[in-house]
Coordinates of C-alpha atoms and ligand atoms in Angstrom, one line a residue:
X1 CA 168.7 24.9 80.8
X2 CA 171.4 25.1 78.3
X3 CA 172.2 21.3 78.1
X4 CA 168.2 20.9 77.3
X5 CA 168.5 23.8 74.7
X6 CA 171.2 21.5 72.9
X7 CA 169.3 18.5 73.0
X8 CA 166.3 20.4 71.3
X9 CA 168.5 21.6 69.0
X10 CA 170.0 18.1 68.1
X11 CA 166.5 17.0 67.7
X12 CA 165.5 19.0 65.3
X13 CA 168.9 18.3 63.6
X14 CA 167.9 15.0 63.4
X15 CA 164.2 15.3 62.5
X16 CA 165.6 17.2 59.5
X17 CA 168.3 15.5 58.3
X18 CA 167.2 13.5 55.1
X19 CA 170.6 11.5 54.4
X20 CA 173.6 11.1 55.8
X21 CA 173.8 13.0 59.0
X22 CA 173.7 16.4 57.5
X23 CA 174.8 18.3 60.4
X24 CA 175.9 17.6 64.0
X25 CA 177.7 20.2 65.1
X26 CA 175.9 21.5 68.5
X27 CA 176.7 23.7 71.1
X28 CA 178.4 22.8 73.9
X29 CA 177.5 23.8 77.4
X30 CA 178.8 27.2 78.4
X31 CA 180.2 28.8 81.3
X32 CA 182.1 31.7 80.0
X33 CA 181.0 33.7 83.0
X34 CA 184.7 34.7 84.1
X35 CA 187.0 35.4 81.6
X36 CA 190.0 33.5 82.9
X37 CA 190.0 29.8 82.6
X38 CA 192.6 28.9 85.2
X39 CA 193.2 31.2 88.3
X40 CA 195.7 34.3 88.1
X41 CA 197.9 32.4 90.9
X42 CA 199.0 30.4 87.7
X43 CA 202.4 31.4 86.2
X44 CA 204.0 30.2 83.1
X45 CA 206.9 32.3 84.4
X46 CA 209.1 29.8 85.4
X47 CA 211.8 27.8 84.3
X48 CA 212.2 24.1 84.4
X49 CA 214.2 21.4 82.7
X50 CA 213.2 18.1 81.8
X51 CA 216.3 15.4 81.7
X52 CA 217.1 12.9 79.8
X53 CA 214.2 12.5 78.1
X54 CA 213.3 10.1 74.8
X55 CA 212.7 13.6 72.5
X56 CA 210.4 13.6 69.6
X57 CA 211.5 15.2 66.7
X58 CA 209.6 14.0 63.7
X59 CA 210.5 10.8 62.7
X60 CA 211.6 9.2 65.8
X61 CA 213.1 9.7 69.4
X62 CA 216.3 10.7 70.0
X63 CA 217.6 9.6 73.7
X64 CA 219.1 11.6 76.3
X65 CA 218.1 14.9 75.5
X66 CA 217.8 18.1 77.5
X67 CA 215.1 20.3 77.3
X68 CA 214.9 23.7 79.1
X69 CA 212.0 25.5 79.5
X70 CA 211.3 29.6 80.5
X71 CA 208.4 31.9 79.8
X72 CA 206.4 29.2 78.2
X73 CA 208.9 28.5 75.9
X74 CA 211.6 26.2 75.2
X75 CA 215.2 27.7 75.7
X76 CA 217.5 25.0 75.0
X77 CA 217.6 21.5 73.8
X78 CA 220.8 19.6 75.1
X79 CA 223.5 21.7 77.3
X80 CA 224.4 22.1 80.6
X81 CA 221.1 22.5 83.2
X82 CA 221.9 25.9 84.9
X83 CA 222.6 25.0 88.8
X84 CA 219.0 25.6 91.0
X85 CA 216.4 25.0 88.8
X86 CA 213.9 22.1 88.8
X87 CA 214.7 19.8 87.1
X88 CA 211.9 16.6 85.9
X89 CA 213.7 13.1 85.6
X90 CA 212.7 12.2 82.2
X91 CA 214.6 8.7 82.3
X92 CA 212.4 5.8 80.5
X93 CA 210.4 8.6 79.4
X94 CA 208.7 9.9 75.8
X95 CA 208.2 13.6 75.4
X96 CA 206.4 14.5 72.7
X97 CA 205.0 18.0 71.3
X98 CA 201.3 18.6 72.8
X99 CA 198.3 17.4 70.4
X100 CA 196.4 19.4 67.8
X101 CA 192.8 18.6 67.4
X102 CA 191.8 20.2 64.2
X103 CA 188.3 19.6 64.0
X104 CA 186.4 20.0 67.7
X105 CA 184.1 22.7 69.4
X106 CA 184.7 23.5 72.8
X107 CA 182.4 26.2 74.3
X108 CA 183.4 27.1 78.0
X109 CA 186.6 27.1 80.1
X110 CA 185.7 23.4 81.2
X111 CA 185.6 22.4 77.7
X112 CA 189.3 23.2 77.5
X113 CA 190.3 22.1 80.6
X114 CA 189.0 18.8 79.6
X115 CA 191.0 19.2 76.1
X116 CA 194.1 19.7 78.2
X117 CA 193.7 17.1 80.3
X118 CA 194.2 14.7 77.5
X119 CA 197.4 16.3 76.5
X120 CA 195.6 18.6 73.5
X121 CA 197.1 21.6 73.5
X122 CA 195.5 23.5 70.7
X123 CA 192.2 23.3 70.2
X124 CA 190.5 24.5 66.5
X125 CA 187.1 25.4 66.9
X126 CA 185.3 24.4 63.7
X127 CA 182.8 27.2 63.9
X128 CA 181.9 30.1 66.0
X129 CA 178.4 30.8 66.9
X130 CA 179.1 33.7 69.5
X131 CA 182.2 36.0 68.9
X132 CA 181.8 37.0 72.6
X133 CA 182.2 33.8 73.9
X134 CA 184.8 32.9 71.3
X135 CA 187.1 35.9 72.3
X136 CA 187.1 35.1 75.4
X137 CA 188.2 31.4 75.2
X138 CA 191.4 33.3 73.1
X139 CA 194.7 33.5 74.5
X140 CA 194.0 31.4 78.2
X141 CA 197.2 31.1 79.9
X142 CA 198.0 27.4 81.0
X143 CA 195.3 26.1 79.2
X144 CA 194.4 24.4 75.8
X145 CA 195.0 27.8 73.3
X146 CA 191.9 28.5 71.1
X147 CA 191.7 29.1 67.5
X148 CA 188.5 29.4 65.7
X149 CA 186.5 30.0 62.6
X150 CA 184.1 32.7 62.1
X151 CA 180.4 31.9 62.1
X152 CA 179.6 28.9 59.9
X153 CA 178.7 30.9 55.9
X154 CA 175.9 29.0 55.1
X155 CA 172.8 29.2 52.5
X156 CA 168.6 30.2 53.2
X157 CA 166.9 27.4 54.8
X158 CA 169.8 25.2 55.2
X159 CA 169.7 23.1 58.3
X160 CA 172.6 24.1 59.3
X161 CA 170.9 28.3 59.1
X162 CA 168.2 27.1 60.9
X163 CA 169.3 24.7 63.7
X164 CA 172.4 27.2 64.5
X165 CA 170.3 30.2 64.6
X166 CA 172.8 31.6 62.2
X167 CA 172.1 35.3 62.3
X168 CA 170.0 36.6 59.0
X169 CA 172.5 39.5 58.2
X170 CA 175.2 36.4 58.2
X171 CA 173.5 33.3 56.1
X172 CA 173.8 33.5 52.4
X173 CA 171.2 34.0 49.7
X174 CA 171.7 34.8 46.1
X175 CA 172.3 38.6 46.4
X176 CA 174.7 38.5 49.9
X177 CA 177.6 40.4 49.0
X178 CA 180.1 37.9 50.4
X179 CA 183.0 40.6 50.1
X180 CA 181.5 42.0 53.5
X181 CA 180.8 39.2 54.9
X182 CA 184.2 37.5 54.8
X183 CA 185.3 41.2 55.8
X184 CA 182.9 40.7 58.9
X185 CA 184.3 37.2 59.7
X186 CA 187.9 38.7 59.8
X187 CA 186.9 41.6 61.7
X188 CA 185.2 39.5 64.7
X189 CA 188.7 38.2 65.3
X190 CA 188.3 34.8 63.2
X191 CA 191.3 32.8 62.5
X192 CA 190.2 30.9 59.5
X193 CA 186.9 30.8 57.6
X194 CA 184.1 27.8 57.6
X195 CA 181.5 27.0 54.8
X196 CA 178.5 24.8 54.5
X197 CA 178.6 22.8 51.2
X198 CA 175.0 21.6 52.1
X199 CA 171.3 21.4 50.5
X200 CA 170.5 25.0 50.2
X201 CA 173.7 25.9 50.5
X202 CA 175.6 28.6 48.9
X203 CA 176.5 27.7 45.1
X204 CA 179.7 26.3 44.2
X205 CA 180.5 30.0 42.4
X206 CA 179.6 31.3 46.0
X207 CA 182.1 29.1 48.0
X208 CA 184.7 29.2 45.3
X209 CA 184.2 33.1 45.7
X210 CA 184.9 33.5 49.6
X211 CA 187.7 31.3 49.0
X212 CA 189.1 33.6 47.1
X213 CA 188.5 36.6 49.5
X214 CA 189.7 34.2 52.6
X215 CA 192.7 33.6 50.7
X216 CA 193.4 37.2 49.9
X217 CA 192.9 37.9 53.9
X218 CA 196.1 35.4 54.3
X219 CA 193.9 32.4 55.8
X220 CA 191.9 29.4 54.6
X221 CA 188.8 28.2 54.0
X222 CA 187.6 24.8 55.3
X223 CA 184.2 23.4 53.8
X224 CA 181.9 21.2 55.7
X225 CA 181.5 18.7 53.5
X226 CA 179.7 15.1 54.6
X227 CA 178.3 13.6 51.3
X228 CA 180.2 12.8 48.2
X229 CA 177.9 15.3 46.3
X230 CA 179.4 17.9 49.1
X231 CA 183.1 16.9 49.2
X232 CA 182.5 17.3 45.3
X233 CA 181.5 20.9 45.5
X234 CA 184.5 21.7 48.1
X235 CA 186.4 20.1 45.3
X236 CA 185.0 22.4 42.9
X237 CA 185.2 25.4 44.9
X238 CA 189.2 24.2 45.8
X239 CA 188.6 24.9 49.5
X240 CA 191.7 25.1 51.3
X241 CA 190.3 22.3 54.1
X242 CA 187.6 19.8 53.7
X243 CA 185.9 18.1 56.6
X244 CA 184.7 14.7 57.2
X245 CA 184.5 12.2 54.9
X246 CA 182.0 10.7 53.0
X247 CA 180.7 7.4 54.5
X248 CA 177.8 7.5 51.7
X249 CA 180.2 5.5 49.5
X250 CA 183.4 5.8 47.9
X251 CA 185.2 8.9 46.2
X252 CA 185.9 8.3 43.2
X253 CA 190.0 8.2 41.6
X254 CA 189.4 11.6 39.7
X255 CA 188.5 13.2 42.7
X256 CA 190.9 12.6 45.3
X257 CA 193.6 13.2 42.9
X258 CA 192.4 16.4 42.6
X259 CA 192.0 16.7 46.3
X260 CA 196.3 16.0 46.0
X261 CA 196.8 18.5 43.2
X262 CA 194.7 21.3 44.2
X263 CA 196.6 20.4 47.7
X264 CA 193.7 20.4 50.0
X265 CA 194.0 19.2 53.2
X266 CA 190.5 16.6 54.2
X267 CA 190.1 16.4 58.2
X268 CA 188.5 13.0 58.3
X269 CA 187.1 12.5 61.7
X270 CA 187.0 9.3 61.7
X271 CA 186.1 8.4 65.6
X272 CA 183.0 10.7 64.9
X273 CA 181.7 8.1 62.1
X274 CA 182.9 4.7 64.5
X275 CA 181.2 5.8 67.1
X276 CA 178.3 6.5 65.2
X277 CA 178.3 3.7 63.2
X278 CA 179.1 1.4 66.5
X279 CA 175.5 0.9 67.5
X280 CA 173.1 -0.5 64.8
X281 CA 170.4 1.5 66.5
X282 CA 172.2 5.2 66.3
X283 CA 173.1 5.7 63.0
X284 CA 169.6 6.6 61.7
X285 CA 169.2 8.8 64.7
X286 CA 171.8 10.4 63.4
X287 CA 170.3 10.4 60.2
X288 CA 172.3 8.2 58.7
X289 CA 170.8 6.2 55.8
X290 CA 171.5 2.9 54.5
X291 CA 173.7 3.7 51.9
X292 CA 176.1 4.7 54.6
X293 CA 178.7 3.1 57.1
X294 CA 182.0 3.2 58.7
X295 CA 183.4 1.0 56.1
X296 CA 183.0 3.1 53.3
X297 CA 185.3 6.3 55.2
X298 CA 188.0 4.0 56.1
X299 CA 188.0 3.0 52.7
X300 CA 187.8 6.7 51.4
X301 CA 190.8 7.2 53.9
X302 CA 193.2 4.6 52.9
X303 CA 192.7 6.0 49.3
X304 CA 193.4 9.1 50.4
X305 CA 196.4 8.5 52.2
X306 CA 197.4 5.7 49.2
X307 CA 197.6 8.9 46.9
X308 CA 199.1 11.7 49.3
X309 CA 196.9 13.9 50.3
X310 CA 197.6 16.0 53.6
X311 CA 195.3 14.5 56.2
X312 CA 194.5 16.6 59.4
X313 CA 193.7 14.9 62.6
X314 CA 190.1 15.8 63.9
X315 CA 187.3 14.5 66.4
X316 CA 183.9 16.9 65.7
X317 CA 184.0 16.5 69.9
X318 CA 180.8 18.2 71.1
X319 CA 180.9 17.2 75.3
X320 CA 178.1 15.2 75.6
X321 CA 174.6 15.4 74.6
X322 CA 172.7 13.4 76.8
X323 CA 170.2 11.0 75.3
X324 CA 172.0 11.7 72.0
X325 CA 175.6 11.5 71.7
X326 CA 178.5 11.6 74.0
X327 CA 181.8 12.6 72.1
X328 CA 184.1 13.8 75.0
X329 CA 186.7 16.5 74.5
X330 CA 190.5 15.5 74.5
X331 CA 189.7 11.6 74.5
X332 CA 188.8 11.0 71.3
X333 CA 191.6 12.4 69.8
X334 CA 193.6 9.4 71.3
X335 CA 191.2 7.2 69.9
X336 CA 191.4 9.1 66.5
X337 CA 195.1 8.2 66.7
X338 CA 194.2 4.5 66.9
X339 CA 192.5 5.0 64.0
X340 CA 195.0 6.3 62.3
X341 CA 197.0 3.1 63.2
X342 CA 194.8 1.3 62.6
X343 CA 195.0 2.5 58.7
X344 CA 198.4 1.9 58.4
X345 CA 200.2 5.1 60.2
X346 CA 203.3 4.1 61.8
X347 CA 203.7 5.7 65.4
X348 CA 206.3 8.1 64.8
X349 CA 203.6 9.2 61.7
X350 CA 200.6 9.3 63.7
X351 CA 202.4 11.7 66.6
X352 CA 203.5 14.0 63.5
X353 CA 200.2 14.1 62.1
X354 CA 198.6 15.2 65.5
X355 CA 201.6 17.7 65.9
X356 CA 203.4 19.6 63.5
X357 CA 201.5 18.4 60.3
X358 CA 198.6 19.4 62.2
X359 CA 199.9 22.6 62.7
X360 CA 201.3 23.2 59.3
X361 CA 198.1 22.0 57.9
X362 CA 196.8 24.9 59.5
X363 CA 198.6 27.3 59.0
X364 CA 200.2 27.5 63.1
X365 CA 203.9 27.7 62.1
X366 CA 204.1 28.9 66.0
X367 CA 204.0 25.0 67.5
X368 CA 204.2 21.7 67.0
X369 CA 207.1 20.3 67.5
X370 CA 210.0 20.1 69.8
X371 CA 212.7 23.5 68.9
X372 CA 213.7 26.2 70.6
X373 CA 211.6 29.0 69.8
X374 CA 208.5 27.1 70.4
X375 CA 205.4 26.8 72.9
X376 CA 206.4 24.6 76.3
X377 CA 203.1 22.5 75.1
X378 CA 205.0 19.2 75.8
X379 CA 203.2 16.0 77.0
X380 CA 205.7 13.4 78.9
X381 CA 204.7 9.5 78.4
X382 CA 205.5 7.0 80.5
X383 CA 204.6 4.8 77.6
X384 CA 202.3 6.1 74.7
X385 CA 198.7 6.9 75.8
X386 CA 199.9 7.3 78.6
X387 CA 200.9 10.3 80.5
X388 CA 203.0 11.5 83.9
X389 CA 203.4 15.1 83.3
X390 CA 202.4 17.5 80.6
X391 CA 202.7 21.4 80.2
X392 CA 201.1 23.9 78.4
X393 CA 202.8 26.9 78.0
X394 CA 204.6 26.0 80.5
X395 CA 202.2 25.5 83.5
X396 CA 202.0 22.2 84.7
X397 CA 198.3 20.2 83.7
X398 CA 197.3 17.1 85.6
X399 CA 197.4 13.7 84.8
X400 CA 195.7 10.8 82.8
X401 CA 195.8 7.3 83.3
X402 CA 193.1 6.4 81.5
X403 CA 194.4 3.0 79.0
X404 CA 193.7 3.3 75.4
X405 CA 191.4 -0.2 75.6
X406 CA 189.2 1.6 77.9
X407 CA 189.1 4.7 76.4
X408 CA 188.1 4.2 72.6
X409 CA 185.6 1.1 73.8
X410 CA 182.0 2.8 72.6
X411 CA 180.4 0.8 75.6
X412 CA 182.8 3.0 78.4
X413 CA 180.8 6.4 76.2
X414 CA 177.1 4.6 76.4
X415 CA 177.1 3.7 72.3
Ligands
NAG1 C1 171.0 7.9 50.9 O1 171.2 9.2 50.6 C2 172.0 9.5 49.5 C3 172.2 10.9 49.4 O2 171.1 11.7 49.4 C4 171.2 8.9 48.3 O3 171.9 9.1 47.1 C5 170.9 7.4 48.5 O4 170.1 7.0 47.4 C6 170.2 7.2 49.8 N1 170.2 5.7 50.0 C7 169.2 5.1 50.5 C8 169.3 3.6 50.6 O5 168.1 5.6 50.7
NAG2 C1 215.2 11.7 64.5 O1 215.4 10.5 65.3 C2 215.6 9.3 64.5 C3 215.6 8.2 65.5 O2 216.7 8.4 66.4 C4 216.8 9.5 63.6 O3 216.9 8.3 62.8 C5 216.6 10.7 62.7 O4 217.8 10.9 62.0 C6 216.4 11.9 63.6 N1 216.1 13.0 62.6 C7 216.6 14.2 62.8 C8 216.2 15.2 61.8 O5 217.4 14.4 63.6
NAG3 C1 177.1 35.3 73.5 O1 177.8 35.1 74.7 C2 177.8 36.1 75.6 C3 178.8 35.9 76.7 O2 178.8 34.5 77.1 C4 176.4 36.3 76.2 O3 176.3 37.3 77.1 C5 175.5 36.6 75.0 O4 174.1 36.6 75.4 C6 175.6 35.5 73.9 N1 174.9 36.0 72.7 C7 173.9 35.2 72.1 C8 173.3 35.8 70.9 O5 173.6 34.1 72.5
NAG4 C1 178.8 0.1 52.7 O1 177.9 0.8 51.9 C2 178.2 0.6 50.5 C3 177.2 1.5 49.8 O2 177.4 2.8 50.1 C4 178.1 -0.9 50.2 O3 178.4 -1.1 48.8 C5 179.0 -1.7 51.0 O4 178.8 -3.1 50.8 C6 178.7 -1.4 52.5 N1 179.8 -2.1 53.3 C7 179.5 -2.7 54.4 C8 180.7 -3.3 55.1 O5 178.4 -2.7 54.9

């Protein structure tokens, strides 16, 4: 029932959408029927030590290390291991801090079961369309922690308004007094705040407006931004965050460097435009039109990263969609890693991205790297996509073996 819901949904996404894909954010299947994800027998109250591990710790690995872990949280790096506790043989072995995927919407327990799996440890919802549902997925013990937006703020007869079934009292027209609605947002328990920069979207003095309010609330404001006129208006409007990139063509020198000065953070999601650009025949299903491809967002990235600005490691996973699209939770975020690579990250860059810059980026000054003080949300690699062991919060999480080959290769999704 729900999965058919979606795909209606998506179709009438598509059948709307005039350029590039205007919107593709969809609801994931949900099975928020219990309120715990994993079963109460689970206990992060325990403590454990991992030896001699290859530690991450921003830059590089530093060999040999001790890590103890109690309550979730790391103790002690290096020392003595107290007599009688168990103890994980981390010889030949890479721990790193667990992944941050800034940009994804899981719906359900399953959803971020399937996010830990893959060694993603903090999922950021990009938009909340049920604050039941979206309080509930808050706080899981010994699973992938949950941090989201508030519903998405955007403008009468938008796609977006309509496909989402945004609620009237919350979409924007010219007299909404955005004071109370960004005082709503906060009050259903929020984390950060999204806009629409879209066709019939709120104005640029509207989204420069709630920017103001979000930032007087102590978060951020991330704009949904997939067209250059779009990323142009987030520009205008100096969003904290912008998402996507344009694959409509190329962003001009003016505006990135103001991207770097204002110090906005863009959360690319490039795997969302190579998979959709991977088969000839999905792009305009997508809605994609023919000024657009993949080329043009790698091209906007390397620019980007060329001049400095913060770049936050997303997917825009959605489970899968059948008939439509199938962007699986936790796996692309490897693959988004490759990409990053593949533009010219260095490893040790990459990891930081996905970690702690991930995690500064937005504002979580509570994880992301390896220190005492911090989450046990540790992932240990045999060798790098690869994993043995990873924690989160100190409960153990199963095991991948998945190869980065077969995982990123569009054919193994059904592209
Ligand atoms: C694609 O859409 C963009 C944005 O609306 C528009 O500027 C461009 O002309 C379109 N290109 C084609 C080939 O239709
Ligand atoms: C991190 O590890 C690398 C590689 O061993 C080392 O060069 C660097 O100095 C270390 N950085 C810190 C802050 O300890
Ligand atoms: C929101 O989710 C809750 C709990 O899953 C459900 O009971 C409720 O019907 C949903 N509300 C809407 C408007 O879909
Ligand atoms: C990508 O699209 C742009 C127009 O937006 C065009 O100039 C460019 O040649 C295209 N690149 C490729 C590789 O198709």
């Amino acid at each position: 029932m729900i999965r058919i819901a979606a795909l209606a949904l998506v179709a009438s996404l598509l059948a709307s959408s005039q350029a590039c894909l205007t919107a593709h954010i969809a609801r994931a299947t949900k099975d928020s029927t219990s309120s715990n994800c994993v079963s109460s027998s689970v206990s992060a109250n325990r403590k454990f030590a991992i030896k001699n591990a290859e530690v991450f710790n921003g830059s590089g690995f530093q060999n040999a290390q001790t890590v103890i872990v109690s309550n979730g949280k790391i103790v002690t790096i290096g020392g003595i291991i107290p007599a009688g506790i168990n103890t994980i043989d981390g010889t030949g072995k890479f721990l790193i801090p667990g992944l941050i995927d800034n940009h994804v919407h899981p719906a359900s327990c399953s959803n971020l079961a399937e996010l830990a799996g893959y060694g993603v440890t903090t999922a950021i919802n990009m938009a909340c369309l049920n604050y039941t549902t979206c309080s509930q997925l808050k706080g899981q013990l010994g699973t992938t922690d949950y941090i989201n937006a508030g519903e998405i703020a955007c403008g009468t007869g938008s796609v977006h308004a309509t496909a989402f079934g945004v609620p009237l009292a919350e979409i924007i027209g010219p007299d909404t007094d955005l004071l109370a609605l960004v005082d709503w947002t906060f009050g259903t328990g929020s984390n950060f705040f999204k806009i629409v920069a879209e066709n019939k979207g709120p104005t640029v003095k509207q989204q420069a407006t709630m920017v103001q309010l979000v930032n007087r609330h102590g978060s951020f404001a991330a704009t949904h931004a997939t067209l250059i006129e779009h990323c142009d208006q987030a520009i205008r409007s100096k969003a904290d965050g912008i998402q996507y990139t344009s694959p409509d063509g190329l962003l001009s020198t003016a505006q990135i460097s103001q991207i770097r000065s204002q110090g906005q953070f863009v959360t690319l999601t490039m795997e969302f435009y190579r998979l959709a650009f991977s088969n000839p025949a999905l792009a305009p299903v997508l809605g994609f039109n023919a000024s657009c491809n993949y080329s043009n967002t790698q091209t906007n990235f390397a620019n980007m990263h060329a001049a400095g600005v913060s770049i936050a490691v997303g997917t825009d996973s959605v489970g899968s969609l059948p008939g439509v699209i199938n962007y699986p939770f936790g796996r692309l975020l490897h693959c988004e890693l490759q990409n990053f690579l593949d533009a010219g990250f260095g490893n040790a860059e990459a990891i930081q991205a996905a970690t702690a810059g991930a995690a500064k980026l937005y504002r979580l000054y509570d994880r992301g790297s390896i220190a005492t003080g911090m989450p046990a949300d540790l992932l240990l690699l045999n060798s790098n996509p690869r994993r043995e062991y990873h924690w989160v919060g100190g409960v153990p999480v199963g095991t991948i073996t998945a190869q980065k080959g077969q995982i990123c290769d569009p054919t193994s999704l059904g592209f």
